[in-house]
CSV table of C-alpha atoms and ligand atoms in Angstrom, one decimal:
chain,number,residue,atom,x,y,z
A,1,UNK,CA,3.6,1.2,-7.6
A,2,UNK,CA,5.4,-1.8,-6.2
A,3,UNK,CA,8.1,-0.3,-4.0
A,4,UNK,CA,10.4,-3.4,-3.8
A,5,UNK,CA,12.5,-5.2,-6.4
A,6,UNK,CA,10.4,-8.3,-6.0
A,7,UNK,CA,8.4,-9.3,-9.1
A,8,UNK,CA,4.7,-8.5,-9.4
A,9,UNK,CA,4.1,-12.3,-10.1
A,10,UNK,CA,5.5,-13.3,-6.7
A,11,UNK,CA,3.0,-11.0,-5.0
A,12,UNK,CA,0.2,-12.5,-7.1
A,13,UNK,CA,1.3,-16.0,-6.1
A,14,UNK,CA,1.3,-15.0,-2.4
A,15,UNK,CA,-2.3,-13.7,-2.8
A,16,UNK,CA,-3.4,-16.8,-4.6
A,17,UNK,CA,-2.1,-18.9,-1.7
A,18,UNK,CA,-4.1,-16.9,0.7
A,19,UNK,CA,-7.2,-17.2,-1.5
A,20,UNK,CA,-6.8,-21.0,-1.6
A,21,UNK,CA,-6.2,-21.2,2.2
A,22,UNK,CA,-9.4,-19.2,2.9
A,23,UNK,CA,-11.5,-21.8,1.0
A,24,UNK,CA,-14.1,-19.3,0.0
A,25,UNK,CA,-14.1,-17.4,3.3
A,26,UNK,CA,-13.8,-13.6,3.1
A,27,UNK,CA,-10.5,-12.0,4.2
A,28,UNK,CA,-9.5,-8.4,4.6
A,29,UNK,CA,-5.9,-7.1,4.9
A,30,UNK,CA,-5.5,-3.4,5.7
A,31,UNK,CA,-2.5,-1.1,5.2
A,32,UNK,CA,-3.5,1.1,8.1
A,33,UNK,CA,-4.0,4.9,8.1
A,34,UNK,CA,-1.1,7.3,7.6
A,35,UNK,CA,0.0,10.4,9.5
A,36,UNK,CA,1.2,13.6,7.9
A,37,UNK,CA,4.3,12.9,5.9
A,38,UNK,CA,6.4,15.5,7.8
A,39,UNK,CA,6.1,13.5,11.0
A,40,UNK,CA,8.2,10.4,10.7
A,41,UNK,CA,8.0,7.7,8.0
A,42,UNK,CA,4.7,5.9,7.5
A,43,UNK,CA,5.0,2.2,7.0
A,44,UNK,CA,2.1,-0.1,6.0
A,45,UNK,CA,1.0,-3.0,8.0
A,46,UNK,CA,3.5,-5.8,7.3
A,47,UNK,CA,0.9,-8.3,6.1
A,48,UNK,CA,-0.3,-5.7,3.5
A,49,UNK,CA,3.3,-5.0,2.4
A,50,UNK,CA,4.0,-8.8,2.1
A,51,UNK,CA,0.9,-9.3,-0.1
A,52,UNK,CA,1.3,-6.2,-2.4
A,53,UNK,CA,4.8,-4.7,-2.2
A,54,UNK,CA,3.0,-1.3,-2.0
A,55,UNK,CA,4.6,0.8,0.7
A,56,UNK,CA,3.2,4.3,0.1
A,57,UNK,CA,-0.6,4.0,0.1
A,58,UNK,CA,-2.1,4.8,3.6
A,59,UNK,CA,-5.7,3.6,3.9
A,60,UNK,CA,-5.3,0.9,1.2
A,61,UNK,CA,-6.8,-2.6,1.6
A,62,UNK,CA,-7.0,-6.0,-0.1
A,63,UNK,CA,-10.3,-7.9,-0.1
A,64,UNK,CA,-10.2,-11.7,-0.6
A,65,UNK,CA,-13.6,-13.0,-1.8
A,66,UNK,CA,-12.7,-16.4,-3.4
A,67,UNK,CA,-16.3,-17.4,-4.3
A,68,UNK,CA,-17.2,-14.2,-6.1
A,69,UNK,CA,-18.9,-15.2,-9.3
A,70,UNK,CA,-16.9,-12.5,-11.1
A,71,UNK,CA,-13.3,-13.8,-11.2
A,72,UNK,CA,-11.9,-10.3,-11.4
A,73,UNK,CA,-13.5,-9.5,-8.0
A,74,UNK,CA,-12.0,-12.4,-6.1
A,75,UNK,CA,-9.0,-10.4,-4.9
A,76,UNK,CA,-9.5,-6.6,-5.1
A,77,UNK,CA,-7.1,-3.8,-4.2
A,78,UNK,CA,-8.7,-0.7,-2.7
A,79,UNK,CA,-6.9,2.6,-2.8
A,80,UNK,CA,-7.9,5.9,-1.3
A,81,UNK,CA,-9.6,8.3,-3.7
A,82,UNK,CA,-7.5,10.9,-5.4
A,83,UNK,CA,-7.5,14.4,-3.9
A,84,UNK,CA,-5.8,16.9,-6.1
A,85,UNK,CA,-5.3,19.4,-3.3
A,86,UNK,CA,-3.6,16.8,-1.1
A,87,UNK,CA,-1.4,15.7,-4.0
A,88,UNK,CA,0.2,19.2,-3.8
A,89,UNK,CA,1.3,18.3,-0.3
A,90,UNK,CA,1.9,14.6,-0.4
A,91,UNK,CA,2.8,13.8,-4.0
A,92,UNK,CA,1.0,12.7,-7.2
A,93,UNK,CA,-1.1,9.6,-7.3
A,94,UNK,CA,-2.2,7.4,-10.2
A,95,UNK,CA,-5.6,7.3,-11.8
A,96,UNK,CA,-7.5,4.0,-11.9
A,97,UNK,CA,-7.0,2.1,-15.2
A,98,UNK,CA,-5.0,-0.6,-16.9
A,99,UNK,CA,-1.5,0.8,-16.1
A,100,UNK,CA,-2.4,0.7,-12.4
A,101,UNK,CA,-3.8,-2.8,-12.7
A,102,UNK,CA,-0.7,-4.0,-14.5
A,103,UNK,CA,1.7,-2.3,-12.1
A,104,UNK,CA,0.0,-3.8,-9.1
A,105,UNK,CA,-0.9,-7.2,-10.6
A,106,UNK,CA,-4.6,-6.9,-9.4
A,107,UNK,CA,-7.3,-7.6,-12.0
A,108,UNK,CA,-9.5,-5.1,-10.1
A,109,UNK,CA,-8.5,-1.9,-8.4
A,110,UNK,CA,-11.2,0.2,-6.7
A,111,UNK,CA,-11.4,3.2,-4.4
A,112,UNK,CA,-11.9,2.7,-0.6
A,113,UNK,CA,-15.4,4.1,-0.3
A,114,UNK,CA,-16.6,1.1,-2.2
A,115,UNK,CA,-15.1,-1.4,0.3
A,116,UNK,CA,-17.9,-1.3,2.9
A,117,UNK,CA,-20.5,-2.3,0.3
A,118,UNK,CA,-18.5,-5.0,-1.3
A,119,UNK,CA,-17.6,-6.5,2.1
A,120,UNK,CA,-21.3,-6.6,3.0
A,121,UNK,CA,-22.2,-8.3,-0.3
A,122,UNK,CA,-19.5,-10.9,0.2
A,123,UNK,CA,-20.6,-11.6,3.7
A,124,UNK,CA,-24.2,-12.1,2.6
A,125,UNK,CA,-23.1,-14.5,0.0
A,126,UNK,CA,-20.6,-16.5,2.0
A,127,UNK,CA,-21.7,-16.0,5.7
A,128,UNK,CA,-18.0,-16.6,6.6
A,129,UNK,CA,-15.5,-13.9,7.4
A,130,UNK,CA,-11.9,-14.9,8.3
A,131,UNK,CA,-9.5,-12.9,10.5
A,132,UNK,CA,-6.0,-12.6,9.1
A,133,UNK,CA,-4.5,-9.8,11.2
A,134,UNK,CA,-3.1,-11.3,14.4
A,135,UNK,CA,-4.0,-9.5,17.7
A,136,UNK,CA,-0.9,-8.3,19.6
A,137,UNK,CA,-2.3,-8.5,23.1
A,138,UNK,CA,-5.5,-8.0,25.0
A,139,UNK,CA,-4.5,-4.4,25.6
A,140,UNK,CA,-3.6,-3.6,21.9
A,141,UNK,CA,-6.4,-2.2,19.6
A,142,UNK,CA,-8.8,-4.7,18.1
A,143,UNK,CA,-7.3,-5.8,14.8
A,144,UNK,CA,-8.6,-3.7,11.9
A,145,UNK,CA,-10.2,-6.6,10.0
A,146,UNK,CA,-12.0,-7.8,13.1
A,147,UNK,CA,-13.3,-4.3,13.7
A,148,UNK,CA,-14.8,-4.2,10.2
A,149,UNK,CA,-16.2,-7.7,10.6
A,150,UNK,CA,-18.0,-6.7,13.8
A,151,UNK,CA,-19.7,-3.9,11.9
A,152,UNK,CA,-21.0,-6.6,9.4
A,153,UNK,CA,-22.2,-8.8,12.2
A,154,UNK,CA,-24.1,-5.9,13.8
A,155,UNK,CA,-26.0,-5.5,10.5
A,156,UNK,CA,-26.3,-9.0,9.2
A,157,UNK,CA,-27.4,-12.2,11.1
A,158,UNK,CA,-25.8,-15.6,10.8
A,159,UNK,CA,-22.3,-14.4,9.8
A,160,UNK,CA,-19.4,-16.4,11.4
A,161,UNK,CA,-16.0,-15.0,12.0
A,162,UNK,CA,-13.2,-17.5,11.9
A,163,UNK,CA,-9.5,-17.3,12.9
A,164,UNK,CA,-6.7,-17.8,10.5
A,165,UNK,CA,-4.4,-15.3,12.1
A,166,UNK,CA,-1.4,-17.6,11.9
A,167,UNK,CA,-1.7,-18.1,8.1
A,168,UNK,CA,0.3,-15.1,7.0
A,169,UNK,CA,2.7,-15.4,9.9
A,170,UNK,CA,3.5,-19.0,8.6
A,171,UNK,CA,3.8,-17.8,5.0
A,172,UNK,CA,6.1,-14.9,6.0
A,173,UNK,CA,8.3,-17.1,8.2
A,174,UNK,CA,9.5,-19.0,5.1
A,175,UNK,CA,11.3,-16.6,2.8
A,176,UNK,CA,11.4,-16.9,-0.9
A,177,UNK,CA,14.6,-16.6,-2.9
A,178,UNK,CA,13.8,-13.0,-3.7
A,179,UNK,CA,13.2,-12.2,-0.1
A,180,UNK,CA,16.5,-13.8,1.0
A,181,UNK,CA,18.2,-11.8,-1.8
A,182,UNK,CA,16.9,-8.5,-0.3
A,183,UNK,CA,18.0,-9.6,3.2
A,184,UNK,CA,21.4,-10.4,1.8
A,185,UNK,CA,21.6,-6.9,0.3
A,186,UNK,CA,20.5,-5.4,3.6
A,187,UNK,CA,23.3,-7.3,5.3
A,188,UNK,CA,25.8,-6.2,2.7
A,189,UNK,CA,25.0,-2.5,3.4
A,190,UNK,CA,25.1,-3.3,7.2
A,191,UNK,CA,28.5,-4.9,6.8
A,192,UNK,CA,29.8,-1.7,5.1
A,193,UNK,CA,28.3,0.3,8.0
A,194,UNK,CA,30.1,-1.8,10.6
A,195,UNK,CA,33.4,-1.4,8.7
A,196,UNK,CA,32.8,2.4,8.8
A,197,UNK,CA,31.9,2.2,12.5
A,198,UNK,CA,35.1,0.3,13.3
A,199,UNK,CA,37.1,2.9,11.4
A,200,UNK,CA,35.5,5.7,13.3
A,201,UNK,CA,35.5,4.2,16.8
A,202,UNK,CA,38.1,5.6,19.2
A,203,UNK,CA,38.3,7.3,22.6
A,204,UNK,CA,37.2,10.9,22.1
A,205,UNK,CA,34.6,10.3,19.4
A,206,UNK,CA,30.9,10.3,20.4
A,207,UNK,CA,28.4,7.5,20.2
A,208,UNK,CA,26.6,9.8,17.7
A,209,UNK,CA,29.7,9.9,15.4
A,210,UNK,CA,29.6,6.1,15.3
A,211,UNK,CA,25.9,6.1,14.6
A,212,UNK,CA,26.4,8.6,11.8
A,213,UNK,CA,29.2,6.5,10.3
A,214,UNK,CA,26.9,3.5,10.3
A,215,UNK,CA,23.8,5.1,8.9
A,216,UNK,CA,25.4,7.3,6.2
A,217,UNK,CA,27.3,4.2,5.0
A,218,UNK,CA,24.0,2.2,4.9
A,219,UNK,CA,22.5,4.8,2.6
A,220,UNK,CA,25.6,5.0,0.5
A,221,UNK,CA,25.3,1.3,-0.1
A,222,UNK,CA,21.7,1.4,-1.3
A,223,UNK,CA,19.7,1.3,1.9
A,224,UNK,CA,16.4,3.1,2.4
A,225,UNK,CA,17.7,3.9,5.9
A,226,UNK,CA,18.2,2.1,9.2
A,227,UNK,CA,15.8,-0.7,9.8
A,228,UNK,CA,15.3,0.3,13.5
A,229,UNK,CA,16.8,2.8,16.0
A,230,UNK,CA,20.5,2.3,15.9
A,231,UNK,CA,22.1,1.4,19.3
A,232,UNK,CA,25.6,2.6,20.1
A,233,UNK,CA,26.1,2.1,23.8
A,234,UNK,CA,29.5,2.8,25.3
A,235,UNK,CA,30.6,1.9,28.8
A,236,UNK,CA,27.7,1.5,31.1
A,237,UNK,CA,25.4,2.2,28.1
A,238,UNK,CA,26.5,-1.1,26.7
A,239,UNK,CA,24.4,-2.7,29.4
A,240,UNK,CA,21.1,-0.9,28.4
A,241,UNK,CA,19.3,-3.3,26.1
A,242,UNK,CA,17.4,-0.7,24.0
A,243,UNK,CA,19.7,2.3,24.5
A,244,UNK,CA,19.5,4.8,21.7
A,245,UNK,CA,20.2,8.3,23.1
A,246,UNK,CA,23.7,7.8,21.5
A,247,UNK,CA,24.9,11.1,22.9
A,248,UNK,CA,27.8,10.2,25.2
A,249,UNK,CA,31.6,10.6,24.5
A,250,UNK,CA,33.4,7.3,24.2
A,251,UNK,CA,36.4,7.0,26.5
A,252,UNK,CA,39.4,4.7,26.7
A,253,UNK,CA,38.5,1.4,28.2
A,254,UNK,CA,34.9,1.5,27.1
A,255,UNK,CA,33.3,-1.5,25.6
A,256,UNK,CA,30.9,-0.4,22.8
A,257,UNK,CA,27.8,-2.4,21.9
A,258,UNK,CA,26.5,-1.6,18.5
A,259,UNK,CA,23.2,-3.0,17.3
A,260,UNK,CA,22.3,-1.7,13.9
A,261,UNK,CA,20.9,-2.8,10.6
A,262,UNK,CA,20.0,-1.4,7.2
A,263,UNK,CA,16.7,-1.7,5.4
A,264,UNK,CA,17.1,-2.5,1.7
A,265,UNK,CA,14.2,-3.3,-0.7
A,266,UNK,CA,11.8,-3.3,2.2
A,267,UNK,CA,13.7,-6.0,4.2
A,268,UNK,CA,15.8,-5.6,7.3
A,269,UNK,CA,19.2,-6.7,8.7
A,270,UNK,CA,19.7,-6.8,12.4
A,271,UNK,CA,23.3,-7.1,13.6
A,272,UNK,CA,25.1,-6.6,16.9
A,273,UNK,CA,28.8,-6.4,17.5
A,274,UNK,CA,30.7,-5.4,20.7
A,275,UNK,CA,34.0,-3.6,20.3
A,276,UNK,CA,36.7,-2.3,22.7
A,277,UNK,CA,37.0,1.5,22.1
A,278,UNK,CA,40.8,1.3,22.6
A,279,UNK,CA,41.2,-1.4,20.0
A,280,UNK,CA,42.1,-4.0,22.6
A,281,UNK,CA,39.8,-6.0,24.9
A,282,UNK,CA,40.9,-6.0,28.6
A,283,UNK,CA,41.4,-9.4,30.1
A,284,UNK,CA,38.0,-9.3,31.8
A,285,UNK,CA,36.2,-7.9,28.7
A,286,UNK,CA,37.6,-10.7,26.6
A,287,UNK,CA,36.6,-13.3,29.2
A,288,UNK,CA,33.0,-12.2,29.1
A,289,UNK,CA,33.1,-11.7,25.3
A,290,UNK,CA,34.3,-15.2,24.8
A,291,UNK,CA,31.5,-16.7,26.9
A,292,UNK,CA,28.9,-14.8,24.8
A,293,UNK,CA,30.7,-15.9,21.5
A,294,UNK,CA,30.6,-19.5,22.7
A,295,UNK,CA,26.9,-19.2,23.5
A,296,UNK,CA,26.3,-17.7,20.0
A,297,UNK,CA,28.1,-20.6,18.4
A,298,UNK,CA,26.3,-23.2,20.5
A,299,UNK,CA,22.9,-21.8,19.5
A,300,UNK,CA,24.0,-21.5,15.9
A,301,UNK,CA,25.1,-25.2,15.8
A,302,UNK,CA,21.6,-26.1,17.0
A,303,UNK,CA,19.8,-24.1,14.2
A,304,UNK,CA,18.1,-26.4,11.7
A,305,UNK,CA,14.7,-27.3,10.4
A,306,UNK,CA,12.3,-28.6,13.1
A,307,UNK,CA,13.9,-26.7,15.9
A,308,UNK,CA,12.1,-24.1,18.0
A,309,UNK,CA,13.5,-20.9,19.5
A,310,UNK,CA,13.4,-22.3,23.0
A,311,UNK,CA,15.9,-25.0,22.0
A,312,UNK,CA,18.3,-22.3,20.6
A,313,UNK,CA,17.8,-20.4,23.8
A,314,UNK,CA,18.7,-23.4,25.9
A,315,UNK,CA,21.9,-24.1,23.9
A,316,UNK,CA,23.1,-20.6,24.5
A,317,UNK,CA,21.9,-20.3,28.0
A,318,UNK,CA,23.7,-23.5,29.0
A,319,UNK,CA,27.0,-22.0,28.0
A,320,UNK,CA,26.4,-18.8,29.8
A,321,UNK,CA,25.1,-20.6,33.0
A,322,UNK,CA,28.1,-22.8,33.1
A,323,UNK,CA,30.3,-19.7,33.1
A,324,UNK,CA,28.4,-18.5,36.1
A,325,UNK,CA,26.7,-15.6,34.2
A,326,UNK,CA,23.2,-17.1,33.8
A,327,UNK,CA,21.5,-14.2,35.7
A,328,UNK,CA,22.9,-11.7,33.3
A,329,UNK,CA,21.5,-13.1,30.0
A,330,UNK,CA,18.3,-11.1,30.2
A,331,UNK,CA,16.4,-11.5,26.9
A,332,UNK,CA,15.3,-14.1,24.4
A,333,UNK,CA,17.8,-15.7,22.0
A,334,UNK,CA,16.4,-14.2,18.8
A,335,UNK,CA,13.5,-13.7,16.4
A,336,UNK,CA,12.4,-14.0,12.8
A,337,UNK,CA,13.7,-11.2,10.5
A,338,UNK,CA,12.2,-9.9,7.3
A,339,UNK,CA,9.9,-7.0,6.4
A,340,UNK,CA,9.9,-6.2,10.1
A,341,UNK,CA,12.9,-6.4,12.4
A,342,UNK,CA,10.9,-8.6,14.7
A,343,UNK,CA,9.2,-10.4,11.9
A,344,UNK,CA,6.0,-12.5,11.9
A,345,UNK,CA,6.5,-15.5,14.1
A,346,UNK,CA,4.2,-18.5,13.7
A,347,UNK,CA,3.7,-20.9,16.6
A,348,UNK,CA,5.7,-23.6,14.8
A,349,UNK,CA,9.2,-25.0,14.5
A,350,UNK,CA,11.7,-23.4,12.1
A,351,UNK,CA,11.4,-24.4,8.4
A,352,UNK,CA,14.0,-24.2,5.6
A,353,UNK,CA,13.8,-20.6,4.3
A,354,UNK,CA,13.4,-19.1,7.8
A,355,UNK,CA,15.7,-16.1,8.5
A,356,UNK,CA,16.3,-15.6,12.2
A,357,UNK,CA,18.6,-13.8,14.5
A,358,UNK,CA,20.6,-15.4,17.2
A,359,UNK,CA,21.7,-12.8,19.8
A,360,UNK,CA,22.9,-13.9,23.2
A,361,UNK,CA,24.2,-11.2,25.6
A,362,UNK,CA,25.6,-10.7,29.1
A,363,UNK,CA,25.1,-7.4,30.9
A,364,UNK,CA,27.2,-6.6,33.9
A,365,UNK,CA,26.1,-3.1,34.9
A,366,UNK,CA,28.6,-2.7,37.8
A,367,UNK,CA,31.5,-3.6,35.6
A,368,UNK,CA,30.2,-1.5,32.7
A,369,UNK,CA,30.5,-4.5,30.5
A,370,UNK,CA,27.6,-5.3,28.2
A,371,UNK,CA,28.3,-7.8,25.4
A,372,UNK,CA,25.8,-8.8,22.8
A,373,UNK,CA,26.7,-10.5,19.5
A,374,UNK,CA,23.9,-11.0,17.0
A,375,UNK,CA,24.0,-12.9,13.7
A,376,UNK,CA,21.4,-13.3,11.0
A,377,UNK,CA,20.9,-17.0,10.1
A,378,UNK,CA,19.2,-18.6,7.1
A,379,UNK,CA,17.7,-22.0,7.9
A,380,UNK,CA,18.6,-24.4,5.1
A,381,UNK,CA,17.2,-27.9,4.3
A,382,UNK,CA,20.2,-29.5,6.1
A,383,UNK,CA,21.0,-26.9,8.7
A,384,UNK,CA,21.8,-23.2,8.5
A,385,UNK,CA,24.0,-20.6,6.9
A,386,UNK,CA,25.3,-17.6,8.8
A,387,UNK,CA,24.5,-14.6,6.6
A,388,UNK,CA,26.5,-12.2,8.7
A,389,UNK,CA,29.6,-14.3,9.0
A,390,UNK,CA,31.7,-11.6,7.1
A,391,UNK,CA,31.1,-9.1,9.9
A,392,UNK,CA,34.1,-9.9,12.2
A,393,UNK,CA,33.2,-11.3,15.6
A,394,UNK,CA,36.3,-13.3,16.7
A,395,UNK,CA,38.1,-11.0,19.2
A,396,UNK,CA,41.5,-11.4,17.5
A,397,UNK,CA,39.9,-10.5,14.2
A,398,UNK,CA,38.2,-7.4,15.7
A,399,UNK,CA,41.5,-6.2,17.2
A,400,UNK,CA,43.3,-6.8,13.9
A,401,UNK,CA,40.7,-4.9,12.0
A,402,UNK,CA,40.8,-2.0,14.4
A,403,UNK,CA,44.6,-1.9,14.2
A,404,UNK,CA,44.6,-1.7,10.5
A,405,UNK,CA,41.8,0.9,10.5
A,406,UNK,CA,44.0,3.0,12.8
A,407,UNK,CA,47.0,2.7,10.7
A,408,UNK,CA,45.0,4.1,7.8
A,409,UNK,CA,43.8,7.1,9.8
B,1,LIG,N1,17.7,-4.6,17.2
B,1,LIG,C1,16.7,-5.2,17.9
B,1,LIG,C2,16.9,-6.6,18.3
B,1,LIG,O1,18.1,-7.0,18.2
B,1,LIG,O2,16.0,-7.4,18.5
B,2,MN,MN1,19.6,-6.2,17.1
B,3,MN,MN1,17.5,-8.8,17.0
């Protein structure tokens, strides 16, 4: 039932922490509804995935009710009812019972039609509901827990709704050892993918060939698949930040920006490297490349507990500005990385255990030069560790690796 290699006890501890932080308030975390299996891969809400490790149960929910007199009802998992006809289409599902309780680590598992009644009972008893799902923006849909809480408020007087929408963001921003282990596995598969990309890359192959080399290697190294849409941008496409058509032929003289990561055990890697298609950087390409690499190193040196992203951004931006290229560093310096590629981000300084990306870039459309270099970094008690250091990024190393890949062809 748990779809990651992380132990059931770790998920129980995460839920216990939420229960304690809620201090008797009632919280609800919803997986979200699923579409038909044929149309893309459904993924649960990341807070739900973090609290359960259950990745294949659309419609599921966790109810926190810490002051319930029955201890087995203080944290309840709700799963959709079984539908034997739908199981023919979408796969077999488990009956309620002790094997399911043991597999999920919940003392109580119920079916979703019971949720509305239990939520109302909890609200009558506590008069305090607590939002855990963060709102994305004023234009995004109202978070699913707040939608349910409003229905309670329409039917029951005197119920307060509190905000703890940074609680799970803050928990998720400090990775456990087991989480870091999954991210390291994702980076291992990603490294193999980049080796395969370098061995494939040459004038006359297509961006798609490079994408295929990356993604098939991810899967051969244990990945569930790519963590996000792979970007292989050659020539002018290297300057398009979220390019993913990947349908152009690569020609001599192109710089090729590759932004790709594997997902392993439910966790993402997110790596960018920029390579010369011919195997050698031109003088100008190398000049721009070295500015971006210096910016990456400056921001990485600044990465330690207590620092905020804007300080990393300033360290990188200073280098790029001094090189006269400040107007061409168009995006932020990085983000947290984990269950999601752009993982939960609390409004707080970095703590030991945070895993982040650092990804400066310079995009010169008219020169067809787009350079981004992106590393994944673990914040440690004393500083940081570059988890992606084995994926070559020094220009001499890249050229040497390409030369030796070509000799082997
Ligand atoms: N691959 C998306 C990003 O680097 O943020
Ligand atoms: Mn990336
Ligand atoms: Mn990134």
